[in-house]
């Protein structure tokens, strides 16, 4: 949703515009402007965006006039907002016909659109895409934390001989204290549209490289570096004209675990940084060749960000013959920041977006089940896990933006959706542990019960003792 801090103008007052004809002659006309937000058929997002457009246009009008060939971004922005005000007036007065090119004199500012087309134009100049980088940052950060936790799960099983004898070397599959691991990670999914945010498809691919050292039979610690590339494409429809985000995310993690008999305690800290390439389609339809409005542009930007997290986990290893049951609980805190940035490429419709900060505090209650099949060169371990996640802190956020061409710096605020408070993850996989502790593994995990989001993740890797 887009909100606007309004300048105190009365919307239904007479507005004075100076129209410059192609011959260079200018003259004033007076029009009783309707409230754009009252245009029939608009969504909530489109109505509030219309309110914003009308307010900033009033602010620009004393210093600008309509020109068919704008030389500055400010002139272009004034052309576009004036055309939208005229289009709304025309729709509300019932003088337009859908999808028919209008025969108009040069003084007609209207875009000649029907309500649906006009709503599309308004949504194309809205700011709902600006929340996507923060979601990417949070997703990749929590993904690396999950990778570290999965790695520690495997260490617990190995160090305890796959159950029941924490720290007993005679029963351990760990023959050396130092090991390295390499994980390949990937995923795909989609998000549905809402009244506040656009639908998108996404994918990710990356690698996690790490080392760990077993200082004592009970204590292990290590470092891991992760790189992920994530792409997100906004779904094209009447209201969204394409665009998307490519992101390169880098995370560095410090982790440790301590065994207390069959119980264990895990901790980790992760810091990372992010680079984004954002494209946003900006299309304002026009069925009137004489209108000063209409656009088909691509706005681009390159924001940067950083993120960190810290977490603590508790668990218990229970073994009955070859069957292993591992209930666990975790609490993780995440913080992220996207630096302020400005768009280029869309002339007067470029946006400047303020710095964004976001926080999350999540709990996780879960259980992992596994069964050990012994063979001559090691053990094969299929496993299954399910977890319930609860979000305590993250909430709908306000994202502030301004048009770079608006000298009044009229503030637009895009409001993100409220994240779900409760959702689940379901996973399965297998690992093969060879004599001496070398391990190969594959895991799959799906997101369940999260409104309008489908997400699937894969991990495959190797851990080698040295």
Short mmCIF file of C-alpha atoms in Angstrom, two decimals:
data_model
loop_
_atom_site.label_atom_id
_atom_site.label_comp_id
_atom_site.label_asym_id
_atom_site.label_seq_id
_atom_site.Cartn_x
_atom_site.Cartn_y
_atom_site.Cartn_z
CA UNK A 1 0.00 0.00 0.00
CA UNK A 2 1.22 3.45 -0.79
CA UNK A 3 0.44 6.32 1.52
CA UNK A 4 1.19 9.99 1.08
CA UNK A 5 1.84 12.73 3.55
CA UNK A 6 -0.43 15.29 1.93
CA UNK A 7 0.26 18.93 1.41
CA UNK A 8 -2.76 20.77 2.77
CA UNK A 9 -4.54 21.47 -0.53
CA UNK A 10 -8.21 21.01 -1.16
CA UNK A 11 -8.56 18.47 -3.97
CA UNK A 12 -11.73 19.90 -5.48
CA UNK A 13 -10.38 23.43 -5.76
CA UNK A 14 -9.80 25.07 -9.16
CA UNK A 15 -6.31 24.30 -10.41
CA UNK A 16 -4.48 26.65 -12.71
CA UNK A 17 -2.20 25.09 -15.35
CA UNK A 18 -0.22 26.77 -18.08
CA UNK A 19 -0.44 24.81 -21.33
CA UNK A 20 2.29 25.24 -23.93
CA UNK A 21 1.14 24.43 -27.45
CA UNK A 22 3.37 23.13 -30.20
CA UNK A 23 3.46 26.64 -31.63
CA UNK A 24 5.02 27.90 -28.42
CA UNK A 25 1.95 29.89 -27.33
CA UNK A 26 0.92 29.44 -23.73
CA UNK A 27 -2.34 30.27 -22.04
CA UNK A 28 -3.93 29.37 -18.72
CA UNK A 29 -6.90 27.08 -18.33
CA UNK A 30 -8.88 26.35 -15.20
CA UNK A 31 -10.15 22.86 -14.41
CA UNK A 32 -12.08 21.54 -11.46
CA UNK A 33 -9.97 18.49 -10.71
CA UNK A 34 -11.67 15.41 -9.34
CA UNK A 35 -9.98 13.37 -6.65
CA UNK A 36 -7.98 10.64 -8.45
CA UNK A 37 -8.56 8.28 -5.52
CA UNK A 38 -12.31 8.36 -6.31
CA UNK A 39 -11.82 6.97 -9.82
CA UNK A 40 -14.06 3.87 -10.07
CA UNK A 41 -12.46 0.43 -10.30
CA UNK A 42 -9.17 1.24 -8.58
CA UNK A 43 -7.57 -1.05 -6.02
CA UNK A 44 -6.49 0.25 -2.63
CA UNK A 45 -2.88 0.55 -3.80
CA UNK A 46 -3.90 2.38 -6.98
CA UNK A 47 -6.24 4.78 -5.13
CA UNK A 48 -3.60 5.81 -2.60
CA UNK A 49 -0.98 6.13 -5.35
CA UNK A 50 -3.40 8.41 -7.19
CA UNK A 51 -3.73 10.54 -4.08
CA UNK A 52 0.07 10.84 -4.01
CA UNK A 53 0.28 11.79 -7.69
CA UNK A 54 -2.35 14.49 -7.26
CA UNK A 55 -0.61 15.98 -4.22
CA UNK A 56 2.84 16.19 -5.83
CA UNK A 57 1.35 17.61 -9.04
CA UNK A 58 -0.25 20.46 -7.09
CA UNK A 59 3.15 21.13 -5.55
CA UNK A 60 4.87 21.23 -8.96
CA UNK A 61 2.26 23.38 -10.73
CA UNK A 62 3.46 26.86 -9.64
CA UNK A 63 6.86 26.39 -11.28
CA UNK A 64 6.03 24.22 -14.31
CA UNK A 65 4.00 24.21 -17.49
CA UNK A 66 3.02 21.47 -19.92
CA UNK A 67 5.52 21.01 -22.76
CA UNK A 68 5.44 18.33 -25.47
CA UNK A 69 9.23 17.87 -25.28
CA UNK A 70 10.27 18.08 -21.63
CA UNK A 71 13.95 18.83 -21.13
CA UNK A 72 14.14 18.11 -17.41
CA UNK A 73 12.87 15.35 -15.18
CA UNK A 74 10.74 17.86 -13.30
CA UNK A 75 8.95 18.91 -16.52
CA UNK A 76 8.42 15.27 -17.43
CA UNK A 77 7.01 14.43 -14.00
CA UNK A 78 4.62 17.39 -14.25
CA UNK A 79 3.51 16.25 -17.73
CA UNK A 80 2.77 12.75 -16.43
CA UNK A 81 0.89 13.76 -13.29
CA UNK A 82 -1.13 16.40 -15.20
CA UNK A 83 -2.17 13.79 -17.76
CA UNK A 84 -3.24 11.44 -14.96
CA UNK A 85 -5.36 14.12 -13.28
CA UNK A 86 -7.04 14.89 -16.60
CA UNK A 87 -7.61 11.17 -17.27
CA UNK A 88 -9.26 10.70 -13.89
CA UNK A 89 -11.51 13.72 -14.56
CA UNK A 90 -12.51 12.25 -17.91
CA UNK A 91 -13.28 8.79 -16.49
CA UNK A 92 -15.34 10.18 -13.64
CA UNK A 93 -17.30 12.41 -16.01
CA UNK A 94 -17.92 9.43 -18.34
CA UNK A 95 -16.36 11.00 -21.45
CA UNK A 96 -13.94 8.20 -22.37
CA UNK A 97 -14.38 4.98 -24.32
CA UNK A 98 -12.18 1.95 -23.58
CA UNK A 99 -9.31 1.22 -25.95
CA UNK A 100 -10.40 3.74 -28.59
CA UNK A 101 -7.87 6.28 -29.81
CA UNK A 102 -9.26 9.70 -29.19
CA UNK A 103 -9.49 12.41 -31.79
CA UNK A 104 -8.44 15.34 -29.66
CA UNK A 105 -7.14 18.83 -29.94
CA UNK A 106 -3.76 19.66 -28.49
CA UNK A 107 -5.23 21.01 -25.26
CA UNK A 108 -6.58 17.59 -24.19
CA UNK A 109 -4.19 16.25 -21.53
CA UNK A 110 -6.04 12.98 -20.97
CA UNK A 111 -4.37 9.63 -21.67
CA UNK A 112 -7.69 8.34 -23.04
CA UNK A 113 -7.83 5.29 -20.78
CA UNK A 114 -10.62 3.34 -19.15
CA UNK A 115 -10.59 2.58 -15.41
CA UNK A 116 -8.62 -0.68 -15.69
CA UNK A 117 -5.96 0.88 -17.92
CA UNK A 118 -5.74 3.92 -15.66
CA UNK A 119 -5.31 1.68 -12.61
CA UNK A 120 -2.46 -0.06 -14.43
CA UNK A 121 -0.78 3.31 -15.07
CA UNK A 122 -1.05 4.23 -11.39
CA UNK A 123 0.38 0.91 -10.20
CA UNK A 124 3.30 1.26 -12.61
CA UNK A 125 4.40 4.43 -10.83
CA UNK A 126 3.83 2.98 -7.33
CA UNK A 127 6.60 1.74 -5.06
CA UNK A 128 5.48 -1.75 -4.05
CA UNK A 129 8.55 -3.46 -5.57
CA UNK A 130 10.91 -1.75 -3.11
CA UNK A 131 10.40 -4.32 -0.35
CA UNK A 132 11.85 -7.22 -2.36
CA UNK A 133 15.59 -6.70 -1.55
CA UNK A 134 14.89 -6.96 2.19
CA UNK A 135 13.01 -10.25 1.71
CA UNK A 136 15.94 -11.61 -0.31
CA UNK A 137 18.40 -10.57 2.38
CA UNK A 138 16.36 -12.24 5.13
CA UNK A 139 15.82 -15.40 3.09
CA UNK A 140 19.49 -15.98 2.26
CA UNK A 141 20.61 -15.13 5.80
CA UNK A 142 18.21 -17.62 7.36
CA UNK A 143 19.19 -20.13 4.67
CA UNK A 144 22.86 -20.02 5.69
CA UNK A 145 21.90 -20.37 9.36
CA UNK A 146 19.85 -23.45 8.44
CA UNK A 147 22.86 -24.89 6.59
CA UNK A 148 25.06 -24.44 9.65
CA UNK A 149 22.44 -26.04 11.90
CA UNK A 150 22.15 -29.00 9.54
CA UNK A 151 25.93 -29.38 9.58
CA UNK A 152 25.92 -29.44 13.40
CA UNK A 153 23.17 -32.09 13.38
CA UNK A 154 25.46 -34.35 11.37
CA UNK A 155 28.41 -33.71 13.70
CA UNK A 156 26.32 -34.71 16.70
CA UNK A 157 25.39 -38.02 15.09
CA UNK A 158 28.97 -38.73 14.06
CA UNK A 159 30.57 -37.71 17.35
CA UNK A 160 28.14 -39.90 19.27
CA UNK A 161 28.46 -42.93 17.07
CA UNK A 162 24.98 -42.07 15.71
CA UNK A 163 23.42 -41.97 19.16
CA UNK A 164 23.63 -42.36 22.86
CA UNK A 165 27.29 -42.03 23.91
CA UNK A 166 28.29 -38.38 23.59
CA UNK A 167 32.02 -37.89 23.34
CA UNK A 168 33.03 -41.57 23.55
CA UNK A 169 35.81 -42.03 20.96
CA UNK A 170 35.44 -45.81 20.98
CA UNK A 171 31.93 -45.42 19.53
CA UNK A 172 32.61 -42.38 17.30
CA UNK A 173 32.81 -42.27 13.53
CA UNK A 174 35.16 -39.27 13.84
CA UNK A 175 38.79 -40.41 13.58
CA UNK A 176 40.29 -36.91 13.17
CA UNK A 177 39.62 -33.59 14.83
CA UNK A 178 39.84 -31.31 11.77
CA UNK A 179 37.44 -31.43 8.82
CA UNK A 180 36.33 -29.37 5.82
CA UNK A 181 32.92 -29.32 4.17
CA UNK A 182 31.46 -28.06 0.90
CA UNK A 183 27.71 -27.65 0.39
CA UNK A 184 25.97 -26.78 -2.86
CA UNK A 185 22.63 -25.07 -2.24
CA UNK A 186 19.74 -24.14 -4.51
CA UNK A 187 16.05 -23.45 -4.54
CA UNK A 188 13.05 -22.09 -6.39
CA UNK A 189 9.54 -20.84 -5.70
CA UNK A 190 7.03 -18.09 -6.19
CA UNK A 191 5.09 -15.46 -4.24
CA UNK A 192 1.50 -14.50 -4.91
CA UNK A 193 0.23 -10.98 -5.44
CA UNK A 194 -1.63 -8.99 -2.82
CA UNK A 195 -3.13 -5.52 -2.50
CA UNK A 196 0.32 -4.32 -1.37
CA UNK A 197 2.89 -6.41 -3.24
CA UNK A 198 3.49 -7.90 -6.68
CA UNK A 199 3.68 -11.59 -7.55
CA UNK A 200 7.11 -12.96 -8.46
CA UNK A 201 9.03 -16.10 -9.34
CA UNK A 202 12.44 -16.70 -7.79
CA UNK A 203 15.41 -19.05 -7.86
CA UNK A 204 18.68 -19.30 -5.96
CA UNK A 205 22.01 -21.10 -6.25
CA UNK A 206 25.10 -20.96 -4.10
CA UNK A 207 27.83 -22.68 -2.14
CA UNK A 208 28.87 -22.90 1.51
CA UNK A 209 32.53 -23.64 2.32
CA UNK A 210 33.53 -24.40 5.88
CA UNK A 211 35.97 -25.90 8.35
CA UNK A 212 35.45 -27.21 11.86
CA UNK A 213 37.74 -28.43 14.63
CA UNK A 214 36.90 -30.74 17.53
CA UNK A 215 38.82 -29.17 20.43
CA UNK A 216 37.64 -31.82 22.91
CA UNK A 217 35.42 -34.87 22.71
CA UNK A 218 32.50 -32.59 23.66
CA UNK A 219 33.27 -29.27 21.97
CA UNK A 220 33.49 -28.43 18.27
CA UNK A 221 33.71 -25.03 16.57
CA UNK A 222 34.19 -23.76 13.04
CA UNK A 223 33.88 -21.12 10.33
CA UNK A 224 31.86 -21.09 7.13
CA UNK A 225 31.64 -18.75 4.13
CA UNK A 226 28.57 -18.73 1.92
CA UNK A 227 27.83 -17.17 -1.45
CA UNK A 228 24.36 -17.14 -3.02
CA UNK A 229 23.02 -15.70 -6.25
CA UNK A 230 19.28 -15.09 -6.27
CA UNK A 231 17.07 -13.94 -9.10
CA UNK A 232 13.48 -12.73 -8.74
CA UNK A 233 11.27 -11.83 -11.70
CA UNK A 234 8.10 -9.80 -11.21
CA UNK A 235 5.21 -11.51 -12.97
CA UNK A 236 3.85 -9.54 -15.94
CA UNK A 237 0.17 -8.62 -15.93
CA UNK A 238 -2.01 -5.60 -16.63
CA UNK A 239 -0.74 -3.87 -13.47
CA UNK A 240 2.92 -4.89 -13.50
CA UNK A 241 5.21 -4.27 -16.48
CA UNK A 242 7.99 -6.70 -15.63
CA UNK A 243 11.35 -6.12 -14.05
CA UNK A 244 13.08 -8.03 -11.32
CA UNK A 245 16.07 -8.34 -9.04
CA UNK A 246 19.44 -10.10 -9.24
CA UNK A 247 21.30 -10.33 -5.95
CA UNK A 248 24.73 -11.52 -4.85
CA UNK A 249 24.76 -12.35 -1.13
CA UNK A 250 27.87 -13.10 0.95
CA UNK A 251 27.73 -14.47 4.52
CA UNK A 252 30.43 -15.43 7.02
CA UNK A 253 29.47 -17.64 9.99
CA UNK A 254 31.11 -18.62 13.27
CA UNK A 255 29.54 -21.64 14.97
CA UNK A 256 30.11 -23.92 17.95
CA UNK A 257 28.48 -26.88 19.68
CA UNK A 258 28.87 -28.56 23.06
CA UNK A 259 27.63 -32.05 23.97
CA UNK A 260 26.27 -32.73 27.45
CA UNK A 261 25.74 -36.48 27.36
CA UNK A 262 22.74 -36.98 25.08
CA UNK A 263 21.92 -33.26 25.23
CA UNK A 264 23.69 -30.57 23.22
CA UNK A 265 23.85 -26.78 22.90
CA UNK A 266 24.56 -25.00 19.58
CA UNK A 267 25.36 -21.36 18.88
CA UNK A 268 26.18 -19.32 15.78
CA UNK A 269 26.80 -15.78 14.58
CA UNK A 270 26.59 -14.73 10.92
CA UNK A 271 27.50 -11.44 9.23
CA UNK A 272 26.96 -10.72 5.56
CA UNK A 273 26.75 -8.13 2.80
CA UNK A 274 24.64 -7.88 -0.34
CA UNK A 275 24.73 -6.35 -3.82
CA UNK A 276 21.52 -5.92 -5.83
CA UNK A 277 20.64 -5.08 -9.43
CA UNK A 278 17.01 -3.91 -9.57
CA UNK A 279 14.95 -3.24 -12.70
CA UNK A 280 11.41 -1.88 -12.65
CA UNK A 281 9.17 -1.56 -15.68
CA UNK A 282 7.44 1.84 -15.79
CA UNK A 283 4.67 1.85 -18.41
CA UNK A 284 1.96 4.52 -18.58
CA UNK A 285 -0.47 3.64 -21.35
CA UNK A 286 -1.78 6.37 -23.63
CA UNK A 287 -4.55 6.17 -26.23
CA UNK A 288 -4.28 9.87 -26.99
CA UNK A 289 -1.37 10.97 -29.16
CA UNK A 290 -1.93 14.58 -28.12
CA UNK A 291 -1.51 13.87 -24.41
CA UNK A 292 1.76 14.98 -22.81
CA UNK A 293 1.67 11.82 -20.70
CA UNK A 294 2.55 8.21 -21.49
CA UNK A 295 5.78 6.31 -20.90
CA UNK A 296 7.50 3.00 -21.59
CA UNK A 297 10.72 2.97 -19.55
CA UNK A 298 12.95 0.80 -17.41
CA UNK A 299 14.12 2.16 -14.07
CA UNK A 300 17.33 0.60 -12.76
CA UNK A 301 19.17 0.81 -9.45
CA UNK A 302 22.04 -0.88 -7.60
CA UNK A 303 21.43 -0.83 -3.85
CA UNK A 304 23.76 -2.45 -1.32
CA UNK A 305 23.04 -3.88 2.09
CA UNK A 306 24.30 -5.82 5.06
CA UNK A 307 22.82 -8.30 7.50
CA UNK A 308 23.69 -10.30 10.60
CA UNK A 309 22.14 -12.95 12.83
CA UNK A 310 22.79 -14.76 16.09
CA UNK A 311 21.13 -17.89 17.40
CA UNK A 312 21.07 -20.51 20.14
CA UNK A 313 19.78 -24.07 19.95
CA UNK A 314 19.13 -26.96 22.34
CA UNK A 315 18.58 -30.59 21.44
CA UNK A 316 18.47 -34.17 22.63
CA UNK A 317 19.72 -37.33 20.91
CA UNK A 318 17.68 -40.46 21.64
CA UNK A 319 18.65 -43.84 20.20
CA UNK A 320 16.79 -47.13 20.13
CA UNK A 321 18.73 -49.75 18.19
CA UNK A 322 19.24 -48.21 14.73
CA UNK A 323 16.47 -45.65 15.17
CA UNK A 324 17.39 -42.07 16.17
CA UNK A 325 15.02 -39.39 17.46
CA UNK A 326 16.27 -35.82 17.83
CA UNK A 327 13.85 -33.17 19.21
CA UNK A 328 15.27 -29.64 19.18
CA UNK A 329 14.44 -26.00 19.84
CA UNK A 330 16.07 -22.83 18.52
CA UNK A 331 15.80 -19.06 18.80
CA UNK A 332 17.36 -16.85 16.09
CA UNK A 333 17.55 -13.07 15.75
CA UNK A 334 18.10 -11.43 12.35
CA UNK A 335 18.82 -7.82 11.42
CA UNK A 336 19.25 -6.38 7.96
CA UNK A 337 19.74 -3.04 6.24
CA UNK A 338 19.34 -1.85 2.66
CA UNK A 339 21.22 1.39 1.97
CA UNK A 340 19.40 4.34 0.43
CA UNK A 341 19.54 4.42 -3.37
CA UNK A 342 18.21 6.21 -6.46
CA UNK A 343 16.94 4.91 -9.78
CA UNK A 344 18.07 5.94 -13.26
CA UNK A 345 16.57 5.37 -16.70
CA UNK A 346 12.96 6.50 -16.13
CA UNK A 347 13.56 10.29 -16.50
CA UNK A 348 11.02 12.14 -14.34
CA UNK A 349 9.63 8.88 -12.90
CA UNK A 350 12.84 7.77 -11.17
CA UNK A 351 12.50 7.16 -7.43
CA UNK A 352 14.90 7.81 -4.55
CA UNK A 353 14.38 5.21 -1.81
CA UNK A 354 15.36 5.78 1.83
CA UNK A 355 17.45 3.39 3.91
CA UNK A 356 15.52 0.33 5.09
CA UNK A 357 16.05 -1.56 8.36
CA UNK A 358 14.30 -4.78 9.32
CA UNK A 359 14.41 -7.21 12.24
CA UNK A 360 13.18 -10.72 12.92
CA UNK A 361 13.07 -12.93 16.02
CA UNK A 362 12.08 -16.52 15.30
CA UNK A 363 11.62 -19.64 17.36
CA UNK A 364 11.80 -23.15 15.94
CA UNK A 365 10.51 -26.35 17.51
CA UNK A 366 11.24 -29.49 15.54
CA UNK A 367 12.14 -33.11 15.44
CA UNK A 368 14.44 -35.13 13.21
CA UNK A 369 14.02 -38.86 12.67
CA UNK A 370 16.72 -41.07 11.19
CA UNK A 371 17.55 -44.73 10.78
CA UNK A 372 21.01 -46.25 10.41
CA UNK A 373 21.67 -48.94 7.81
CA UNK A 374 25.14 -50.44 8.31
CA UNK A 375 27.19 -51.78 5.41
CA UNK A 376 30.78 -52.91 4.90
CA UNK A 377 32.23 -49.46 4.12
CA UNK A 378 30.18 -47.29 6.50
CA UNK A 379 26.55 -46.41 7.19
CA UNK A 380 23.62 -45.07 5.15
CA UNK A 381 21.30 -42.74 7.09
CA UNK A 382 17.93 -41.66 5.64
CA UNK A 383 16.36 -38.88 7.65
CA UNK A 384 13.14 -36.88 7.96
CA UNK A 385 12.50 -33.60 9.78
CA UNK A 386 9.61 -31.28 10.50
CA UNK A 387 9.68 -27.91 12.22
CA UNK A 388 7.24 -25.28 13.45
CA UNK A 389 8.42 -21.66 13.14
CA UNK A 390 6.99 -18.68 14.99
CA UNK A 391 7.80 -15.05 14.17
CA UNK A 392 7.82 -12.64 17.14
CA UNK A 393 9.28 -9.41 15.76
CA UNK A 394 9.08 -8.98 11.99
CA UNK A 395 6.05 -7.01 10.83
CA UNK A 396 4.69 -4.82 8.08
CA UNK A 397 7.23 -2.08 7.31
CA UNK A 398 7.05 1.39 5.81
CA UNK A 399 9.40 2.02 2.85
CA UNK A 400 9.85 5.72 2.13
CA UNK A 401 10.54 7.00 -1.38
CA UNK A 402 10.47 10.26 -3.34
CA UNK A 403 10.56 11.15 -7.01
CA UNK A 404 14.04 12.43 -7.75
CA UNK A 405 12.52 15.12 -9.99
CA UNK A 406 10.16 16.43 -7.28
CA UNK A 407 11.81 19.48 -5.71
CA UNK A 408 9.23 19.41 -2.91
CA UNK A 409 10.40 15.92 -1.92
CA UNK A 410 6.83 14.75 -1.48
CA UNK A 411 7.07 11.57 0.58
CA UNK A 412 5.53 8.33 -0.62
CA UNK A 413 5.40 5.38 1.76
CA UNK A 414 5.06 1.83 0.50
CA UNK A 415 3.81 -0.58 3.15
CA UNK A 416 4.80 -4.24 2.94
CA UNK A 417 2.56 -7.18 3.76
CA UNK A 418 2.50 -8.51 7.30
CA UNK A 419 4.60 -11.69 7.42
CA UNK A 420 2.95 -14.88 8.63
CA UNK A 421 3.39 -15.51 12.34
CA UNK A 422 3.35 -19.31 12.12
CA UNK A 423 4.45 -21.70 9.40
CA UNK A 424 6.18 -25.07 9.01
CA UNK A 425 9.09 -26.65 7.16
CA UNK A 426 9.22 -30.27 6.07
CA UNK A 427 12.39 -31.99 4.89
CA UNK A 428 13.94 -35.31 4.06
CA UNK A 429 17.28 -36.58 2.82
CA UNK A 430 20.05 -39.07 3.34
CA UNK A 431 23.73 -39.21 4.12
CA UNK A 432 26.38 -41.87 3.68
CA UNK A 433 29.17 -41.92 6.24
CA UNK A 434 32.31 -43.82 5.29
CA UNK A 435 34.89 -45.27 7.66
CA UNK A 436 37.07 -42.44 8.93
CA UNK A 437 34.21 -39.92 8.93
CA UNK A 438 33.96 -38.78 5.27
CA UNK A 439 30.34 -38.00 4.56
CA UNK A 440 28.19 -37.42 1.46
CA UNK A 441 24.67 -36.08 1.82
CA UNK A 442 21.57 -34.70 0.09
CA UNK A 443 18.62 -32.85 1.67
CA UNK A 444 15.35 -31.34 0.42
CA UNK A 445 13.16 -28.90 2.36
CA UNK A 446 9.76 -27.33 1.61
CA UNK A 447 7.94 -24.38 3.16
CA UNK A 448 4.41 -25.20 4.33
CA UNK A 449 1.53 -23.04 5.49
CA UNK A 450 3.02 -19.67 4.52
CA UNK A 451 0.41 -17.49 2.86
CA UNK A 452 0.96 -16.93 -0.89
CA UNK A 453 4.54 -18.29 -0.83
CA UNK A 454 5.83 -21.56 -2.30
CA UNK A 455 9.49 -22.37 -1.61
CA UNK A 456 11.63 -25.45 -2.23
CA UNK A 457 15.29 -25.86 -1.25
CA UNK A 458 18.00 -28.42 -1.99
CA UNK A 459 21.39 -29.12 -0.46
CA UNK A 460 24.09 -31.58 -1.49
CA UNK A 461 27.61 -31.77 -0.15
CA UNK A 462 30.59 -33.55 1.29
CA UNK A 463 32.42 -33.42 4.61
CA UNK A 464 36.00 -34.71 4.73
CA UNK A 465 38.17 -35.24 7.77
CA UNK A 466 41.83 -34.29 7.46
#
